[in-house]
PDB file of C-alpha atoms in Angstrom:
ATOM      1  CA  MET H  26       0.000   0.000   0.000  1.00  0.00           C
ATOM      2  CA  PHE H  27       1.182   3.534  -0.722  1.00  0.00           C
ATOM      3  CA  ALA H  28       2.122   5.188   2.566  1.00  0.00           C
ATOM      4  CA  ALA H  29       0.594   8.646   2.344  1.00  0.00           C
ATOM      5  CA  GLY H  30       2.374   9.869   5.430  1.00  0.00           C
ATOM      6  CA  ALA H  31       5.764   8.919   4.018  1.00  0.00           C
ATOM      7  CA  LEU H  32       5.268  11.438   1.238  1.00  0.00           C
ATOM      8  CA  LEU H  33       4.261  14.152   3.660  1.00  0.00           C
ATOM      9  CA  LEU H  34       7.271  13.449   5.857  1.00  0.00           C
ATOM     10  CA  THR H  35       9.636  14.133   2.954  1.00  0.00           C
ATOM     11  CA  VAL H  36       8.202  17.563   2.238  1.00  0.00           C
ATOM     12  CA  GLY H  37      10.482  20.363   3.332  1.00  0.00           C
ATOM     13  CA  CYS H  38      13.541  18.170   3.925  1.00  0.00           C
ATOM     14  CA  SER H  39      16.021  20.620   2.515  1.00  0.00           C
ATOM     15  CA  GLY H  40      19.735  19.881   2.528  1.00  0.00           C
ATOM     16  CA  GLY H  41      21.318  19.517   5.968  1.00  0.00           C
ATOM     17  CA  ASP H  42      20.845  17.234   8.929  1.00  0.00           C
ATOM     18  CA  ALA H  43      17.546  16.334  10.569  1.00  0.00           C
ATOM     19  CA  GLN H  44      18.155  18.582  13.558  1.00  0.00           C
ATOM     20  CA  GLU H  45      18.411  21.656  11.365  1.00  0.00           C
ATOM     21  CA  HIS H  46      15.411  20.716   9.233  1.00  0.00           C
ATOM     22  CA  PRO H  47      13.141  18.447  11.300  1.00  0.00           C
ATOM     23  CA  ASP H  48      10.697  16.226   9.448  1.00  0.00           C
ATOM     24  CA  ASN H  49       7.311  17.490  10.558  1.00  0.00           C
ATOM     25  CA  PRO H  50       4.217  16.218   8.733  1.00  0.00           C
ATOM     26  CA  ASN H  51       2.440  19.454   9.670  1.00  0.00           C
ATOM     27  CA  LEU H  52       3.660  21.637   6.816  1.00  0.00           C
ATOM     28  CA  LEU H  53       3.045  24.893   8.663  1.00  0.00           C
ATOM     29  CA  LEU H  54       4.849  23.869  11.848  1.00  0.00           C
ATOM     30  CA  GLY H  55       7.669  22.266   9.875  1.00  0.00           C
ATOM     31  CA  PHE H  56       8.203  25.444   7.872  1.00  0.00           C
ATOM     32  CA  ARG H  57       8.015  27.658  10.940  1.00  0.00           C
ATOM     33  CA  THR H  58      10.530  25.484  12.804  1.00  0.00           C
ATOM     34  CA  TRP H  59      12.918  25.581   9.865  1.00  0.00           C
ATOM     35  CA  LEU H  60      12.633  29.366   9.653  1.00  0.00           C
ATOM     36  CA  LYS H  61      13.599  29.705  13.296  1.00  0.00           C
ATOM     37  CA  THR H  62      16.893  27.813  13.055  1.00  0.00           C
ATOM     38  CA  ASN H  63      19.684  29.973  14.403  1.00  0.00           C
ATOM     39  CA  ASP H  64      22.439  28.893  12.007  1.00  0.00           C
ATOM     40  CA  SER H  65      21.144  30.835   9.025  1.00  0.00           C
ATOM     41  CA  GLU H  66      20.501  34.347   7.806  1.00  0.00           C
ATOM     42  CA  ARG H  67      16.751  33.798   7.711  1.00  0.00           C
ATOM     43  CA  ASP H  68      14.596  36.315   9.496  1.00  0.00           C
ATOM     44  CA  ASP H  69      12.936  34.539  12.436  1.00  0.00           C
ATOM     45  CA  ASP H  70      10.070  37.041  12.288  1.00  0.00           C
ATOM     46  CA  LEU H  71       8.958  35.589   8.945  1.00  0.00           C
ATOM     47  CA  ALA H  72       7.542  32.566  10.750  1.00  0.00           C
ATOM     48  CA  GLY H  73       4.763  34.588  12.347  1.00  0.00           C
ATOM     49  CA  HIS H  74       3.462  35.800   8.979  1.00  0.00           C
ATOM     50  CA  ALA H  75       2.492  32.284   7.804  1.00  0.00           C
ATOM     51  CA  LEU H  76      -0.933  31.468   9.270  1.00  0.00           C
ATOM     52  CA  ASN H  77      -2.027  28.342   7.417  1.00  0.00           C
ATOM     53  CA  VAL H  78      -0.645  25.967   4.790  1.00  0.00           C
ATOM     54  CA  SER H  79      -2.722  23.680   2.571  1.00  0.00           C
ATOM     55  CA  LEU H  80      -1.768  21.084  -0.038  1.00  0.00           C
ATOM     56  CA  ASP H  81      -4.399  21.112  -2.775  1.00  0.00           C
ATOM     57  CA  TYR H  82      -4.992  18.542  -5.552  1.00  0.00           C
ATOM     58  CA  ARG H  83      -7.627  18.921  -8.253  1.00  0.00           C
ATOM     59  CA  SER H  84      -8.915  16.300 -10.691  1.00  0.00           C
ATOM     60  CA  GLY H  85      -7.126  16.607 -14.033  1.00  0.00           C
ATOM     61  CA  ASP H  86      -4.174  18.567 -12.645  1.00  0.00           C
ATOM     62  CA  ARG H  87      -0.657  17.230 -13.077  1.00  0.00           C
ATOM     63  CA  ASP H  88       0.431  17.995  -9.539  1.00  0.00           C
ATOM     64  CA  GLY H  89      -0.567  19.751  -6.358  1.00  0.00           C
ATOM     65  CA  VAL H  90      -0.555  23.388  -5.322  1.00  0.00           C
ATOM     66  CA  VAL H  91       0.544  24.651  -1.926  1.00  0.00           C
ATOM     67  CA  LYS H  92      -1.435  27.617  -0.613  1.00  0.00           C
ATOM     68  CA  ILE H  93       0.090  29.689   2.179  1.00  0.00           C
ATOM     69  CA  LEU H  94      -2.217  32.105   3.967  1.00  0.00           C
ATOM     70  CA  THR H  95      -0.330  35.112   5.355  1.00  0.00           C
ATOM     71  CA  ASP H  96      -1.220  38.245   7.287  1.00  0.00           C
ATOM     72  CA  TYR H  97       0.399  40.509   4.691  1.00  0.00           C
ATOM     73  CA  GLY H  98      -1.667  43.291   3.221  1.00  0.00           C
ATOM     74  CA  PRO H  99      -4.031  44.988   2.802  1.00  0.00           C
ATOM     75  CA  TRP H 100      -4.453  44.187  -0.873  1.00  0.00           C
ATOM     76  CA  GLY H 101      -2.017  46.235  -2.926  1.00  0.00           C
ATOM     77  CA  GLU H 102       0.737  45.966  -0.323  1.00  0.00           C
ATOM     78  CA  ALA H 103       0.960  42.190   0.109  1.00  0.00           C
ATOM     79  CA  GLU H 104       2.710  41.731  -3.242  1.00  0.00           C
ATOM     80  CA  ASP H 105       5.688  43.755  -2.013  1.00  0.00           C
ATOM     81  CA  GLN H 106       5.691  42.307   1.510  1.00  0.00           C
ATOM     82  CA  VAL H 107       5.490  38.585   0.753  1.00  0.00           C
ATOM     83  CA  GLY H 108       8.710  38.260  -1.258  1.00  0.00           C
ATOM     84  CA  SER H 109      11.044  37.155   1.533  1.00  0.00           C
ATOM     85  CA  LEU H 110       8.573  34.596   2.846  1.00  0.00           C
ATOM     86  CA  ALA H 111       8.033  33.180  -0.645  1.00  0.00           C
ATOM     87  CA  LYS H 112      11.775  32.851  -1.216  1.00  0.00           C
ATOM     88  CA  ALA H 113      12.242  31.061   2.113  1.00  0.00           C
ATOM     89  CA  PHE H 114       9.336  28.674   1.531  1.00  0.00           C
ATOM     90  CA  THR H 115      10.638  27.727  -1.910  1.00  0.00           C
ATOM     91  CA  GLU H 116      14.074  27.024  -0.422  1.00  0.00           C
ATOM     92  CA  TRP H 117      12.543  24.901   2.340  1.00  0.00           C
ATOM     93  CA  TRP H 118      10.399  22.913  -0.095  1.00  0.00           C
ATOM     94  CA  ASP H 119      13.565  21.862  -1.912  1.00  0.00           C
ATOM     95  CA  GLU H 120      11.885  20.730  -5.143  1.00  0.00           C
ATOM     96  CA  ASP H 121       9.820  18.046  -3.443  1.00  0.00           C
ATOM     97  CA  PRO H 122       7.536  16.479  -6.103  1.00  0.00           C
ATOM     98  CA  SER H 123       4.418  16.759  -3.924  1.00  0.00           C
ATOM     99  CA  ALA H 124       3.484  20.145  -5.418  1.00  0.00           C
ATOM    100  CA  GLY H 125       4.398  22.102  -8.513  1.00  0.00           C
ATOM    101  CA  SER H 126       3.761  25.615  -7.253  1.00  0.00           C
ATOM    102  CA  ALA H 127       3.044  27.726  -4.194  1.00  0.00           C
ATOM    103  CA  HIS H 128       0.446  30.483  -3.974  1.00  0.00           C
ATOM    104  CA  PHE H 129       0.914  33.066  -1.235  1.00  0.00           C
ATOM    105  CA  LEU H 130      -2.326  34.670  -0.101  1.00  0.00           C
ATOM    106  CA  GLY H 131      -2.546  38.053   1.555  1.00  0.00           C
ATOM    107  CA  GLN H 132      -5.287  39.467   3.755  1.00  0.00           C
ATOM    108  CA  GLY H 133      -8.663  38.679   2.251  1.00  0.00           C
ATOM    109  CA  GLY H 134      -7.377  35.498   0.608  1.00  0.00           C
ATOM    110  CA  LYS H 135      -6.210  37.026  -2.683  1.00  0.00           C
ATOM    111  CA  THR H 136      -3.078  35.586  -4.283  1.00  0.00           C
ATOM    112  CA  ALA H 137      -0.212  38.033  -3.822  1.00  0.00           C
ATOM    113  CA  LYS H 138       2.558  35.905  -5.335  1.00  0.00           C
ATOM    114  CA  LYS H 139       3.183  32.548  -7.010  1.00  0.00           C
ATOM    115  CA  THR H 140       6.407  30.558  -7.061  1.00  0.00           C
ATOM    116  CA  THR H 141       7.497  27.343  -8.770  1.00  0.00           C
ATOM    117  CA  LEU H 142       8.297  24.443  -6.440  1.00  0.00           C
ATOM    118  CA  TYR H 143       8.830  21.464  -8.744  1.00  0.00           C
ATOM    119  CA  GLU H 144       9.052  20.996 -12.518  1.00  0.00           C
ATOM    120  CA  GLY H 145      10.329  17.413 -12.738  1.00  0.00           C
ATOM    121  CA  ASP H 146       8.980  14.571 -14.838  1.00  0.00           C
ATOM    122  CA  ALA H 147       7.519  12.502 -11.999  1.00  0.00           C
ATOM    123  CA  PRO H 148       5.307  14.594  -9.725  1.00  0.00           C
ATOM    124  CA  SER H 149       3.568  12.965  -6.791  1.00  0.00           C
ATOM    125  CA  ASN H 150      -0.192  13.352  -6.627  1.00  0.00           C
ATOM    126  CA  LEU H 151      -2.064  12.150  -3.543  1.00  0.00           C
ATOM    127  CA  LEU H 152      -5.427  12.450  -5.278  1.00  0.00           C
ATOM    128  CA  LYS H 153      -4.400  10.171  -8.134  1.00  0.00           C
ATOM    129  CA  ASP H 154      -2.687   7.747  -5.770  1.00  0.00           C
ATOM    130  CA  SER H 155      -5.675   7.468  -3.425  1.00  0.00           C
ATOM    131  CA  ARG H 156      -8.101   7.014  -6.333  1.00  0.00           C
ATOM    132  CA  SER H 157      -5.915   4.323  -7.868  1.00  0.00           C
ATOM    133  CA  TRP H 158      -5.519   2.447  -4.582  1.00  0.00           C
ATOM    134  CA  THR H 159      -9.234   2.647  -3.825  1.00  0.00           C
ATOM    135  CA  ALA H 160     -10.195   1.327  -7.252  1.00  0.00           C
ATOM    136  CA  LYS H 161      -7.881  -1.679  -6.825  1.00  0.00           C
ATOM    137  CA  ASN H 162      -8.437  -2.478  -3.159  1.00  0.00           C
ATOM    138  CA  SER H 163     -12.025  -1.487  -2.512  1.00  0.00           C
ATOM    139  CA  PRO H 164     -14.144  -3.060  -5.281  1.00  0.00           C
ATOM    140  CA  SER H 165     -17.346  -1.530  -3.964  1.00  0.00           C
ATOM    141  CA  CYS H 166     -15.818   1.944  -4.437  1.00  0.00           C
ATOM    142  CA  GLU H 167     -14.309   1.455  -7.890  1.00  0.00           C
ATOM    143  CA  ARG H 168     -17.291   3.104  -9.563  1.00  0.00           C
ATOM    144  CA  LEU H 169     -17.216   5.938  -7.007  1.00  0.00           C
ATOM    145  CA  THR H 170     -13.640   7.130  -7.462  1.00  0.00           C
ATOM    146  CA  PRO H 171     -14.286   9.081 -10.718  1.00  0.00           C
ATOM    147  CA  HIS H 172     -16.632  11.286  -8.692  1.00  0.00           C
ATOM    148  CA  ILE H 173     -13.771  12.567  -6.490  1.00  0.00           C
ATOM    149  CA  THR H 174     -12.894  16.043  -7.719  1.00  0.00           C
ATOM    150  CA  ALA H 175     -10.395  17.365  -5.163  1.00  0.00           C
ATOM    151  CA  LEU H 176      -8.278  16.501  -2.143  1.00  0.00           C
ATOM    152  CA  THR H 177      -7.020  19.170   0.235  1.00  0.00           C
ATOM    153  CA  ILE H 178      -4.892  18.807   3.367  1.00  0.00           C
ATOM    154  CA  GLY H 179      -4.951  21.879   5.573  1.00  0.00           C
ATOM    155  CA  TYR H 180      -2.414  22.564   8.316  1.00  0.00           C
ATOM    156  CA  GLY H 181      -2.806  25.104  11.094  1.00  0.00           C
ATOM    157  CA  THR H 182      -0.864  25.963  14.223  1.00  0.00           C
ATOM    158  CA  LYS H 183      -2.822  23.647  16.540  1.00  0.00           C
ATOM    159  CA  GLY H 184      -1.281  20.343  15.475  1.00  0.00           C
ATOM    160  CA  SER H 185      -2.423  17.676  13.019  1.00  0.00           C
ATOM    161  CA  GLY H 186      -3.847  18.521   9.633  1.00  0.00           C
ATOM    162  CA  ALA H 187      -7.319  17.812   8.285  1.00  0.00           C
ATOM    163  CA  VAL H 188      -8.138  16.283   4.902  1.00  0.00           C
ATOM    164  CA  THR H 189     -11.132  17.296   2.814  1.00  0.00           C
ATOM    165  CA  VAL H 190     -12.143  15.119  -0.133  1.00  0.00           C
ATOM    166  CA  SER H 191     -14.633  16.773  -2.483  1.00  0.00           C
ATOM    167  CA  THR H 192     -16.996  14.937  -4.821  1.00  0.00           C
ATOM    168  CA  ASP H 193     -19.383  15.961  -7.599  1.00  0.00           C
ATOM    169  CA  TYR H 194     -22.329  14.206  -5.962  1.00  0.00           C
ATOM    170  CA  ALA H 195     -25.385  16.367  -5.305  1.00  0.00           C
ATOM    171  CA  THR H 196     -27.667  15.299  -2.485  1.00  0.00           C
ATOM    172  CA  HIS H 197     -30.831  16.498  -4.198  1.00  0.00           C
ATOM    173  CA  GLU H 198     -29.954  14.632  -7.414  1.00  0.00           C
ATOM    174  CA  ASP H 199     -28.892  11.260  -6.007  1.00  0.00           C
ATOM    175  CA  ASN H 200     -30.546   9.660  -2.993  1.00  0.00           C
ATOM    176  CA  LYS H 201     -27.464   7.458  -2.549  1.00  0.00           C
ATOM    177  CA  THR H 202     -25.121  10.408  -2.027  1.00  0.00           C
ATOM    178  CA  GLN H 203     -24.764   9.926   1.720  1.00  0.00           C
ATOM    179  CA  LYS H 204     -24.057   6.213   1.259  1.00  0.00           C
ATOM    180  CA  ASN H 205     -21.453   7.035  -1.403  1.00  0.00           C
ATOM    181  CA  VAL H 206     -19.564   9.627   0.648  1.00  0.00           C
ATOM    182  CA  ASP H 207     -19.613   7.246   3.630  1.00  0.00           C
ATOM    183  CA  ALA H 208     -18.028   4.535   1.487  1.00  0.00           C
ATOM    184  CA  LEU H 209     -15.386   6.909   0.124  1.00  0.00           C
ATOM    185  CA  SER H 210     -14.478   8.147   3.592  1.00  0.00           C
ATOM    186  CA  LYS H 211     -13.917   4.568   4.755  1.00  0.00           C
ATOM    187  CA  ALA H 212     -11.810   3.775   1.699  1.00  0.00           C
ATOM    188  CA  PHE H 213      -9.683   6.881   2.214  1.00  0.00           C
ATOM    189  CA  ALA H 214      -9.099   6.019   5.863  1.00  0.00           C
ATOM    190  CA  ASP H 215      -8.073   2.487   4.855  1.00  0.00           C
ATOM    191  CA  TRP H 216      -5.620   3.910   2.313  1.00  0.00           C
ATOM    192  CA  TRP H 217      -4.196   6.422   4.775  1.00  0.00           C
ATOM    193  CA  ASP H 218      -3.683   3.575   7.247  1.00  0.00           C
ATOM    194  CA  GLY H 219      -2.973   5.707  10.313  1.00  0.00           C
ATOM    195  CA  ASP H 220      -0.047   7.559   8.767  1.00  0.00           C
ATOM    196  CA  GLU H 221       1.005  10.833  10.289  1.00  0.00           C
ATOM    197  CA  GLY H 222       0.145  14.169   8.770  1.00  0.00           C
ATOM    198  CA  ALA H 223      -3.591  14.492   9.335  1.00  0.00           C
ATOM    199  CA  LYS H 224      -6.060  13.700  12.089  1.00  0.00           C
ATOM    200  CA  SER H 225      -9.317  13.406  10.153  1.00  0.00           C
ATOM    201  CA  VAL H 226     -10.849  13.196   6.698  1.00  0.00           C
ATOM    202  CA  THR H 227     -14.165  14.691   5.637  1.00  0.00           C
ATOM    203  CA  VAL H 228     -15.772  13.683   2.343  1.00  0.00           C
ATOM    204  CA  THR H 229     -18.335  16.158   1.034  1.00  0.00           C
ATOM    205  CA  SER H 230     -20.942  16.363  -1.700  1.00  0.00           C
ATOM    206  CA  GLU H 231     -20.774  19.175  -4.231  1.00  0.00           C
ATOM    207  CA  ASP H 232     -23.779  20.917  -2.722  1.00  0.00           C
ATOM    208  CA  GLN H 233     -22.488  20.338   0.834  1.00  0.00           C
ATOM    209  CA  GLY H 234     -25.731  18.551   1.627  1.00  0.00           C
ATOM    210  CA  SER H 235     -23.948  15.345   2.615  1.00  0.00           C
ATOM    211  CA  HIS H 236     -20.669  14.690   4.356  1.00  0.00           C
ATOM    212  CA  ALA H 237     -18.848  11.913   6.175  1.00  0.00           C
ATOM    213  CA  GLU H 238     -15.989  12.376   8.658  1.00  0.00           C
ATOM    214  CA  ARG H 239     -13.562   9.727   9.874  1.00  0.00           C
ATOM    215  CA  ASP H 240     -10.615   9.539  12.235  1.00  0.00           C
ATOM    216  CA  LEU H 241      -7.283   8.963  10.482  1.00  0.00           C
ATOM    217  CA  THR H 242      -5.190   8.383  13.589  1.00  0.00           C
ATOM    218  CA  ALA H 243      -6.672   5.026  14.576  1.00  0.00           C
ATOM    219  CA  THR H 244      -4.409   2.047  14.001  1.00  0.00           C
TER     220      THR H 244
END
């Protein structure tokens, strides 16, 4: 089985020993810890400007996108302020194949800057990997996997991340929607297999009328 957490643990492992760049499956805390190392010229104050980090995969996309919410702004000023943080994040990411680009959001959630993170030939894509595993290992869900449209892992300052899996099911159009999202949430939890990096997964319908949440930390 593909170990989802193993991929997350490699993110941000820039050159140097583990003490300098600790492997932290929480992308926000890992980045903040790296920024605060004392053996570099990085500005420790940058760490406080990163409020949330999410890893976002969309159906049909080649690779993922990292979105970093910052407190820079208001709009019109964030573009000039975010440069140092963007440069540091790109250095920390170290061309990990888990995402192709990073979008830095200022106050209000507007994108202030974009940077390239990985341009290699073999990107990793958690959405594709989870769909493929589910289709092979959960026969009852094989017909459901094409309905998964997005997978997002959000990381805050409080600890473990949370996964959201979006589908194109609409509750008012399909009376089996709740049953389908329940089945997909179970399959995702089986694929995740208790790996580190996120505490829970929530599978949602397109109209948000149905959802199913499961614990990802159980072994």
